[in-house]
């Protein structure tokens, strides 16, 4: 079933054919199980070999994700209710009562953020300081808004839409003392609202004083003579359906929120990372922040509570299980599954997940087996993609990582694809040289993986070629690029393994800690830089165990490889 937030199936950085093909195949497997919310993705560029495979099997490149770090737009509330600064307290209170919100955005007519309003701010308005009793009677509103809040009937109304400062007074005193308090507080009659029952003497006296409006409570009748006097003196008369106390409260709710709005506020960009936003939400920060566009248009609200919600982004890792190799931000989102065939790395998840890790030659082998075990038949194109990942990673079953299961699954996939393994291998391995098709900085990041071993950070890249001629033509440039990569990533050392598919041998270019390089026991082709590795074709099963053994040996002696920034000039010259 489709969900609002898809789950991305994604391989490692700088992906190889197995990484790309296994992502597409696993998304297809999920779709075959009627789970259509899975989308194949990648976090690196393609190459000539991958393009040839995808072209042969009519598959587009997976969706590109450069970073899955959760952003403000992932966590914010975008289905907003907002008000303008001329809204009344009654309107705001009604929204707070009906909606599960703690902050009400205040916007202009063009939906630009002006400020925020909270229940606390409304509370301070209705319960002012004891030493300021005058503010208890103050109302900034219009007669039209007051009529609306009271749901009152109108006997006479003058200039009802004018927004003005008004003061509420209850006409409960004897006629002889009725106006004395207003005089003492210097409140003009023209700014006064008098709430009174059916006391004709007070009604008449208030009109004669020239008050702004007379509000008769309790739905009581008003004598025609009083109405006529009000018309003559330009005094409005409103009849409230409520008792006097309730009427007084409702009149105050007709105040506009303009003077209550908090206009000092922090805005967030919708693309801002949640990790950065958390730093802004300190103990003394407001509970909520508004998310706006570049023009100030309100896009959402993000609260401290929203930051506690589960991150909606979900990913499945294929062909890797180490966060150093994963798409940036993977440690901040929900990893739901891992399908891999490499060594276990230091990864932790907050909840149990499906983790399939098998000692086979490719991730596509594992996914093909899932199709078979669940009685699902892949389409010819999907079968061909899985064959491509398997053949690429096992060098058509010639790699020491190959297993009997890889051979069995290749035969099973051949029965569902429209191509045989040998023909597909010829297409894949003759699809173009990575070295000729890419600039040096891209070559050294081809199928590039960073590892952490005994707190030593290093990287190994691998390219596969038909012979070493292309390598020797560009070796100096690649050496400089590898040194720059090492400096950029602050690695103890970086290696580029160039494998000749025909001879099943490799050359290794190394840049980094000189003590580490001196311990490499393979034959030096160039001084402290290029080594001949006969029979070594597998990074996972042959090279990484050898490298980690050297690291452990150095660490035991108290001299582990370390990062030292060095010049990137290459000292070697190719031997004749």
XYZ file of C-alpha atoms in Angstrom:
576
model
C 0.000 0.000 0.000
C 1.243 3.471 -0.872
C 2.049 5.849 1.939
C 2.512 9.603 2.097
C 6.237 9.121 2.655
C 8.030 6.596 0.401
C 10.827 4.329 1.576
C 14.001 4.790 -0.444
C 16.105 1.740 -1.330
C 19.613 3.091 -1.664
C 23.137 1.793 -2.109
C 26.440 3.224 -0.940
C 28.183 6.426 -1.991
C 29.951 6.336 -5.372
C 27.888 3.290 -6.346
C 29.025 0.343 -8.431
C 26.824 -1.863 -10.603
C 25.770 -4.163 -7.735
C 24.744 -1.155 -5.628
C 22.572 0.346 -8.379
C 21.108 -2.943 -9.615
C 20.309 -4.257 -6.129
C 18.450 -1.019 -5.272
C 16.287 -1.325 -8.400
C 15.768 -5.063 -7.877
C 14.783 -4.777 -4.216
C 12.248 -2.028 -4.992
C 10.845 -4.364 -7.692
C 10.731 -7.207 -5.155
C 8.747 -5.029 -2.745
C 6.367 -4.028 -5.529
C 5.876 -7.702 -6.400
C 4.835 -8.133 -2.758
C 2.293 -5.321 -3.246
C 4.388 -2.815 -1.284
C 4.514 -0.026 -3.855
C 5.881 2.723 -1.598
C 9.512 1.644 -2.169
C 11.591 3.766 -4.543
C 15.039 2.860 -5.869
C 17.561 5.619 -5.173
C 21.268 6.393 -5.451
C 23.646 8.793 -3.708
C 26.306 9.052 -6.389
C 26.893 9.404 -10.117
C 26.644 6.740 -12.750
C 29.460 5.536 -15.025
C 29.777 4.000 -18.467
C 29.343 0.451 -17.155
C 26.216 1.246 -15.159
C 24.784 3.220 -18.087
C 25.361 0.254 -20.404
C 23.588 -2.108 -17.991
C 20.605 0.191 -17.439
C 20.313 0.848 -21.174
C 20.332 -2.881 -21.974
C 17.548 -3.577 -19.490
C 15.447 -0.466 -20.151
C 15.787 0.969 -16.672
C 16.248 4.650 -15.795
C 18.835 5.747 -13.261
C 17.449 5.517 -9.720
C 16.244 8.693 -8.040
C 19.177 10.824 -6.884
C 19.439 11.612 -3.167
C 22.463 13.653 -2.175
C 21.399 13.954 1.466
C 18.543 12.462 3.490
C 19.063 14.634 6.569
C 15.610 15.581 7.868
C 14.706 19.182 7.104
C 12.194 21.646 8.462
C 9.724 20.760 5.702
C 9.807 17.103 6.818
C 8.757 17.848 10.407
C 6.781 21.095 10.266
C 2.996 21.414 10.352
C 1.985 22.783 6.963
C -1.792 22.434 7.273
C -2.085 25.744 9.081
C -4.807 27.957 10.486
C -3.768 31.595 10.672
C -5.377 34.970 11.357
C -4.745 38.576 10.459
C -3.841 41.253 13.012
C -7.386 42.642 12.829
C -8.920 39.360 14.037
C -10.670 39.466 17.394
C -9.731 37.642 20.572
C -13.007 35.740 20.190
C -11.913 34.405 16.784
C -8.508 33.413 18.171
C -10.043 31.705 21.216
C -12.423 29.781 18.989
C -9.482 28.483 16.907
C -7.526 27.435 20.003
C -10.649 25.647 21.246
C -11.251 23.787 17.983
C -7.706 23.008 16.851
C -4.935 21.105 18.700
C -2.493 24.002 18.474
C -0.424 25.977 20.967
C 0.671 28.798 18.648
C -1.469 30.751 16.202
C 0.407 32.403 13.304
C -0.559 35.982 12.480
C -0.148 36.932 8.827
C -0.718 39.838 6.478
C -3.245 39.825 3.647
C -0.472 38.375 1.429
C 0.170 35.540 3.900
C 3.441 37.031 5.093
C 4.360 36.240 8.663
C 3.751 39.130 11.078
C 4.032 37.354 14.416
C 2.510 34.755 16.702
C -0.205 34.534 19.331
C -0.435 32.067 22.214
C -3.036 31.253 24.825
C -0.659 32.724 27.379
C -0.733 36.087 25.633
C -4.537 35.999 25.533
C -4.570 35.078 29.208
C -2.469 38.107 30.117
C -4.942 40.285 28.233
C -8.004 38.954 30.043
C -6.267 38.817 33.426
C -4.133 41.980 33.544
C -2.014 43.143 36.459
C -3.965 44.038 39.614
C -2.359 47.482 39.728
C -3.783 48.301 36.291
C -7.586 48.008 36.712
C -8.199 50.451 33.872
C -6.915 47.882 31.351
C -9.648 45.514 32.521
C -12.164 47.801 30.814
C -10.129 48.654 27.713
C -11.256 47.351 24.319
C -9.685 48.063 20.944
C -12.381 47.105 18.514
C -15.232 48.294 16.319
C -18.947 48.203 17.029
C -19.377 45.705 14.182
C -16.932 43.324 15.844
C -18.682 43.757 19.203
C -22.047 42.951 17.618
C -20.492 39.852 16.069
C -18.946 38.633 19.324
C -22.219 39.155 21.231
C -24.406 37.870 18.413
C -26.434 40.921 19.360
C -29.309 42.682 17.656
C -28.936 46.271 16.513
C -31.369 49.110 17.192
C -29.115 51.888 15.962
C -25.527 51.825 14.745
C -23.215 54.680 13.853
C -19.890 54.232 11.980
C -19.804 50.590 13.001
C -16.556 49.630 11.230
C -14.347 52.264 12.817
C -11.522 50.696 14.833
C -11.063 52.626 18.093
C -10.022 52.515 21.741
C -13.096 52.008 23.910
C -13.730 51.508 27.634
C -16.458 49.294 29.089
C -18.529 50.436 32.091
C -21.406 48.675 33.845
C -24.342 51.042 34.546
C -25.128 49.515 37.955
C -24.808 52.613 40.160
C -27.478 55.032 41.172
C -28.099 57.767 38.645
C -26.570 60.319 41.020
C -23.160 58.589 41.051
C -23.342 56.868 37.677
C -20.690 58.947 35.837
C -18.410 59.913 38.714
C -15.854 57.105 38.210
C -15.505 57.865 34.496
C -14.902 61.511 35.324
C -12.323 60.566 37.946
C -10.466 58.358 35.430
C -10.779 61.004 32.730
C -12.495 58.645 30.283
C -14.262 60.622 27.515
C -17.908 59.810 26.948
C -17.240 59.355 23.230
C -14.978 56.393 24.032
C -17.335 54.748 26.515
C -19.475 51.628 26.181
C -22.190 51.432 28.846
C -23.692 48.025 29.612
C -26.994 48.336 31.432
C -30.268 46.489 31.987
C -33.767 48.019 31.745
C -32.888 51.157 33.778
C -34.341 53.965 31.683
C -32.790 56.711 33.792
C -29.249 55.378 33.286
C -29.913 54.735 29.600
C -31.135 58.301 29.084
C -28.294 59.859 31.097
C -25.667 57.869 29.146
C -27.116 58.968 25.820
C -27.257 62.590 26.949
C -23.552 62.370 27.895
C -22.815 61.342 24.292
C -21.378 57.865 24.895
C -20.180 55.747 21.949
C -22.720 52.971 22.426
C -25.341 51.701 24.845
C -25.421 47.905 25.250
C -28.667 46.657 26.799
C -28.219 43.219 28.366
C -30.617 40.308 28.827
C -32.427 40.838 25.510
C -34.580 43.415 27.354
C -36.816 45.794 25.393
C -35.792 49.413 24.906
C -38.409 52.153 24.981
C -38.988 53.946 21.682
C -38.177 57.274 23.292
C -34.715 56.043 24.255
C -34.099 54.818 20.720
C -35.257 58.132 19.281
C -32.955 60.039 21.657
C -30.033 57.838 20.640
C -30.675 58.490 16.959
C -30.864 62.206 17.643
C -27.568 62.234 19.623
C -25.672 59.820 17.322
C -25.395 57.117 19.971
C -25.497 53.455 18.928
C -27.797 50.985 20.735
C -27.059 47.243 20.802
C -29.154 44.591 22.545
C -27.186 41.633 23.954
C -28.813 38.209 24.501
C -26.569 37.624 27.564
C -26.697 38.766 31.159
C -24.659 41.818 32.157
C -21.534 39.959 33.402
C -21.397 37.699 30.356
C -21.990 40.644 28.051
C -19.053 42.518 29.586
C -16.768 39.509 28.995
C -17.924 39.059 25.383
C -17.342 42.738 24.672
C -13.715 42.331 25.744
C -13.305 39.304 23.443
C -14.183 41.627 20.564
C -10.803 43.325 21.040
C -8.455 42.863 18.102
C -5.320 40.848 18.677
C -3.114 43.498 17.059
C -1.629 44.729 20.341
C -1.150 41.164 21.650
C 0.867 39.784 18.740
C 4.477 38.819 19.478
C 6.286 40.496 16.603
C 9.794 39.422 17.579
C 10.132 35.923 16.191
C 12.666 33.598 14.643
C 11.957 32.232 11.183
C 13.292 29.032 9.671
C 13.954 28.073 6.078
C 12.055 25.002 4.887
C 15.322 23.358 3.777
C 17.131 23.940 7.071
C 18.417 20.730 8.645
C 16.674 19.560 11.811
C 20.088 19.042 13.430
C 20.718 22.793 13.091
C 17.209 23.695 14.178
C 17.564 21.723 17.422
C 20.357 24.103 18.408
C 17.947 27.037 18.087
C 15.379 25.432 20.397
C 17.003 26.071 23.752
C 15.367 26.204 27.202
C 14.599 29.917 26.826
C 13.548 29.815 23.170
C 9.894 30.088 22.113
C 7.898 26.873 21.870
C 7.361 27.316 18.138
C 9.051 28.912 15.159
C 7.566 29.855 11.820
C 8.887 28.411 8.570
C 8.833 31.015 5.802
C 9.889 31.448 2.219
C 12.439 33.984 1.039
C 9.653 36.562 0.644
C 8.412 35.981 4.199
C 5.415 33.910 3.111
C 4.327 31.515 5.831
C 4.895 27.855 4.899
C 4.594 26.052 8.215
C 5.064 25.966 11.969
C 7.687 23.891 13.778
C 7.361 23.352 17.529
C 9.560 21.719 20.129
C 6.983 18.930 20.235
C 7.345 18.376 16.478
C 11.049 17.664 16.991
C 10.101 14.682 19.167
C 8.079 13.049 16.391
C 9.576 10.171 14.383
C 11.382 11.374 11.260
C 9.160 10.476 8.284
C 12.060 9.640 5.932
C 12.641 5.867 5.731
C 15.475 4.121 3.917
C 16.623 0.579 3.109
C 20.390 0.165 2.815
C 21.569 -2.254 0.146
C 25.137 -3.396 -0.609
C 26.549 -1.722 2.539
C 25.927 -1.501 6.259
C 28.450 1.112 7.428
C 27.307 4.691 7.946
C 30.602 6.027 6.606
C 29.543 4.600 3.230
C 25.884 5.585 3.456
C 24.067 8.593 2.048
C 24.658 11.675 4.259
C 22.003 11.953 6.947
C 21.345 8.202 7.124
C 22.035 8.269 10.858
C 19.280 10.884 11.342
C 16.438 9.018 9.601
C 14.743 5.647 10.020
C 16.674 2.710 8.572
C 14.063 -0.008 8.134
C 16.106 -2.779 6.471
C 19.657 -3.668 5.482
C 20.438 -6.144 2.684
C 24.182 -6.688 2.320
C 27.069 -9.103 1.714
C 29.959 -7.209 3.335
C 31.557 -7.337 6.761
C 29.524 -5.905 9.627
C 30.321 -2.322 10.474
C 29.569 -0.219 13.575
C 25.909 0.564 13.025
C 23.105 0.837 15.564
C 19.373 1.297 15.106
C 16.871 2.445 17.739
C 14.536 -0.454 16.957
C 14.805 -4.003 15.545
C 14.995 -4.138 11.762
C 15.210 -6.735 9.008
C 18.938 -7.329 8.505
C 20.029 -9.843 5.853
C 23.779 -10.313 5.585
C 25.112 -13.290 3.661
C 28.683 -14.276 2.674
C 27.987 -14.319 -1.047
C 29.495 -12.515 -4.007
C 26.882 -9.812 -4.539
C 23.802 -8.215 -3.003
C 21.882 -9.075 -6.162
C 22.412 -12.755 -5.306
C 20.549 -12.233 -2.014
C 17.681 -10.355 -3.667
C 17.349 -12.930 -6.440
C 17.082 -15.580 -3.729
C 14.294 -13.564 -2.070
C 12.359 -13.594 -5.351
C 12.818 -17.361 -5.662
C 11.979 -18.208 -2.025
C 8.780 -16.147 -2.160
C 7.684 -17.791 -5.417
C 7.949 -14.523 -7.352
C 9.093 -14.346 -10.961
C 11.135 -11.275 -11.900
C 10.551 -9.657 -15.262
C 13.257 -10.324 -17.887
C 14.664 -6.829 -17.346
C 14.765 -7.123 -13.544
C 16.349 -10.571 -13.858
C 18.934 -9.062 -16.218
C 19.696 -6.278 -13.751
C 20.290 -8.789 -10.960
C 22.513 -10.817 -13.292
C 24.492 -7.636 -14.014
C 25.097 -6.876 -10.350
C 26.102 -10.477 -9.674
C 28.435 -10.699 -12.690
C 30.060 -7.333 -11.946
C 30.785 -8.114 -8.307
C 31.989 -11.688 -8.907
C 33.751 -11.063 -12.247
C 31.477 -13.729 -13.762
C 32.064 -16.065 -10.812
C 35.882 -15.762 -11.094
C 36.324 -13.637 -7.970
C 37.360 -15.370 -4.713
C 34.156 -13.931 -3.213
C 32.065 -16.141 -5.493
C 30.111 -18.951 -3.871
C 28.050 -21.903 -4.996
C 24.948 -19.871 -4.231
C 26.081 -17.154 -6.659
C 26.457 -19.782 -9.396
C 23.025 -21.270 -8.628
C 21.325 -17.880 -8.613
C 23.012 -16.856 -11.880
C 21.648 -20.006 -13.531
C 18.178 -19.303 -12.089
C 18.243 -15.700 -13.308
C 19.350 -16.817 -16.797
C 16.148 -18.856 -17.005
C 14.084 -15.660 -16.554
C 16.216 -13.167 -18.497
C 16.625 -12.790 -22.234
C 20.420 -13.039 -22.134
C 23.044 -15.526 -20.964
C 25.741 -14.799 -18.415
C 28.733 -14.897 -20.762
C 27.103 -12.558 -23.280
C 26.116 -10.154 -20.509
C 29.626 -10.254 -19.021
C 31.060 -9.316 -22.424
C 28.661 -6.363 -22.648
C 29.463 -5.210 -19.098
C 33.246 -5.489 -19.166
C 33.613 -3.988 -22.622
C 31.265 -1.090 -21.891
C 34.016 1.456 -21.543
C 36.983 2.336 -19.416
C 36.242 4.259 -16.233
C 39.745 5.722 -16.448
C 39.236 7.018 -19.994
C 35.670 8.201 -19.395
C 36.240 10.115 -16.145
C 38.500 12.880 -14.801
C 41.031 11.807 -12.133
C 38.995 13.136 -9.171
C 36.031 11.038 -10.334
C 38.173 7.941 -10.939
C 39.521 7.863 -7.379
C 35.967 8.189 -6.069
C 34.679 5.376 -8.253
C 33.205 2.628 -6.061
C 34.776 4.556 -3.170
C 34.270 3.379 0.416
C 35.494 4.799 3.717
C 36.287 2.421 6.571
C 36.961 2.834 10.297
C 39.207 0.192 11.858
C 40.601 0.562 15.380
C 39.841 4.313 15.109
C 41.864 4.500 11.889
C 39.923 6.112 9.039
C 40.907 5.033 5.516
C 39.370 4.553 2.090
C 39.612 2.090 -0.772
C 38.317 2.729 -4.295
C 38.201 0.160 -7.074
C 37.965 0.260 -10.856
C 38.003 -2.645 -13.261
C 39.791 -2.404 -16.596
C 40.722 -4.594 -19.542
C 44.477 -4.391 -18.993
C 46.574 -1.721 -17.291
C 47.467 0.493 -20.275
C 44.881 3.143 -19.427
C 46.049 3.195 -15.827
C 49.704 3.842 -16.716
C 48.735 6.634 -19.106
C 46.953 8.504 -16.309
C 48.760 7.264 -13.196
C 50.371 10.568 -12.227
C 47.099 12.497 -12.421
C 45.302 9.791 -10.450
C 48.033 9.851 -7.794
C 47.558 13.590 -7.330
C 43.773 13.171 -7.180
C 44.099 10.357 -4.615
C 46.320 12.558 -2.419
C 43.779 15.380 -2.654
C 40.970 12.991 -1.765
C 42.919 11.821 1.280
C 43.469 15.410 2.438
C 39.835 16.395 1.792
C 38.474 13.435 3.742
C 41.242 13.595 6.404
C 42.142 9.925 5.944
C 45.150 8.074 7.367
C 45.604 6.668 3.869
C 43.660 6.133 0.653
C 44.006 3.320 -1.875
C 42.904 2.871 -5.470
C 42.687 -0.769 -6.574
C 42.812 -1.167 -10.366
C 41.821 -4.687 -11.402
C 42.554 -6.285 -14.764
C 39.533 -8.423 -15.551
C 41.459 -10.504 -18.080
C 44.390 -11.551 -15.896
C 42.606 -11.390 -12.520
C 45.454 -9.265 -11.143
C 45.461 -5.764 -9.642
C 47.655 -2.736 -9.121
C 47.202 -0.642 -5.999
C 47.918 3.075 -5.818
C 48.366 4.303 -2.219
C 48.646 7.755 -0.631
C 48.997 8.416 3.075
C 50.864 7.481 6.229
C 54.433 6.524 5.168
C 54.836 4.044 8.046
C 51.766 2.176 6.824
C 52.937 2.195 3.210
C 56.370 0.807 4.186
C 54.681 -2.216 5.763
C 52.913 -3.262 2.564
C 54.551 -6.532 1.624
C 53.475 -6.677 -2.013
C 56.033 -5.851 -4.688
C 56.636 -2.168 -5.315
C 56.108 -1.153 -8.900
C 56.814 2.474 -8.035
C 58.520 3.770 -4.897
C 56.118 3.776 -1.930
C 53.150 4.397 -4.183
C 52.134 1.613 -6.590
C 52.100 -2.075 -5.694
C 51.567 -5.223 -7.735
C 48.851 -7.484 -6.237
C 48.780 -10.681 -8.316
C 45.589 -12.668 -7.905
C 43.925 -9.946 -5.830
C 40.581 -8.916 -7.306
C 38.303 -8.658 -4.279
C 38.405 -5.598 -2.098
C 36.055 -7.191 0.425
C 37.576 -10.650 0.781
C 41.242 -10.098 -0.054
C 42.382 -6.483 0.262
C 40.421 -5.225 3.285
C 41.419 -8.185 5.524
C 45.071 -7.593 4.524
C 44.855 -3.854 5.278
C 43.060 -4.311 8.600
C 45.722 -6.839 9.590
C 48.420 -4.208 9.029
C 46.419 -1.646 11.041
C 46.015 -4.040 13.974
C 49.730 -4.809 13.871
C 50.628 -1.106 13.953
C 48.066 -0.347 16.664
C 49.457 -3.133 18.833
C 52.876 -1.463 18.541
C 51.385 1.897 19.518
C 51.985 3.474 16.085
C 48.623 3.312 14.245
C 48.350 5.070 10.873
C 47.327 8.703 11.266
C 46.249 11.576 9.055
C 48.970 14.078 8.244
C 48.291 16.818 5.705
C 50.918 16.592 2.985
C 51.603 18.077 -0.386
C 49.830 16.294 -3.222
C 52.734 16.246 -5.695
C 53.465 12.743 -6.959
C 57.151 11.685 -6.575
C 57.129 8.701 -8.888
C 58.030 8.325 -12.526
C 56.835 5.237 -14.398
C 59.565 2.685 -14.960
C 60.361 1.840 -18.529
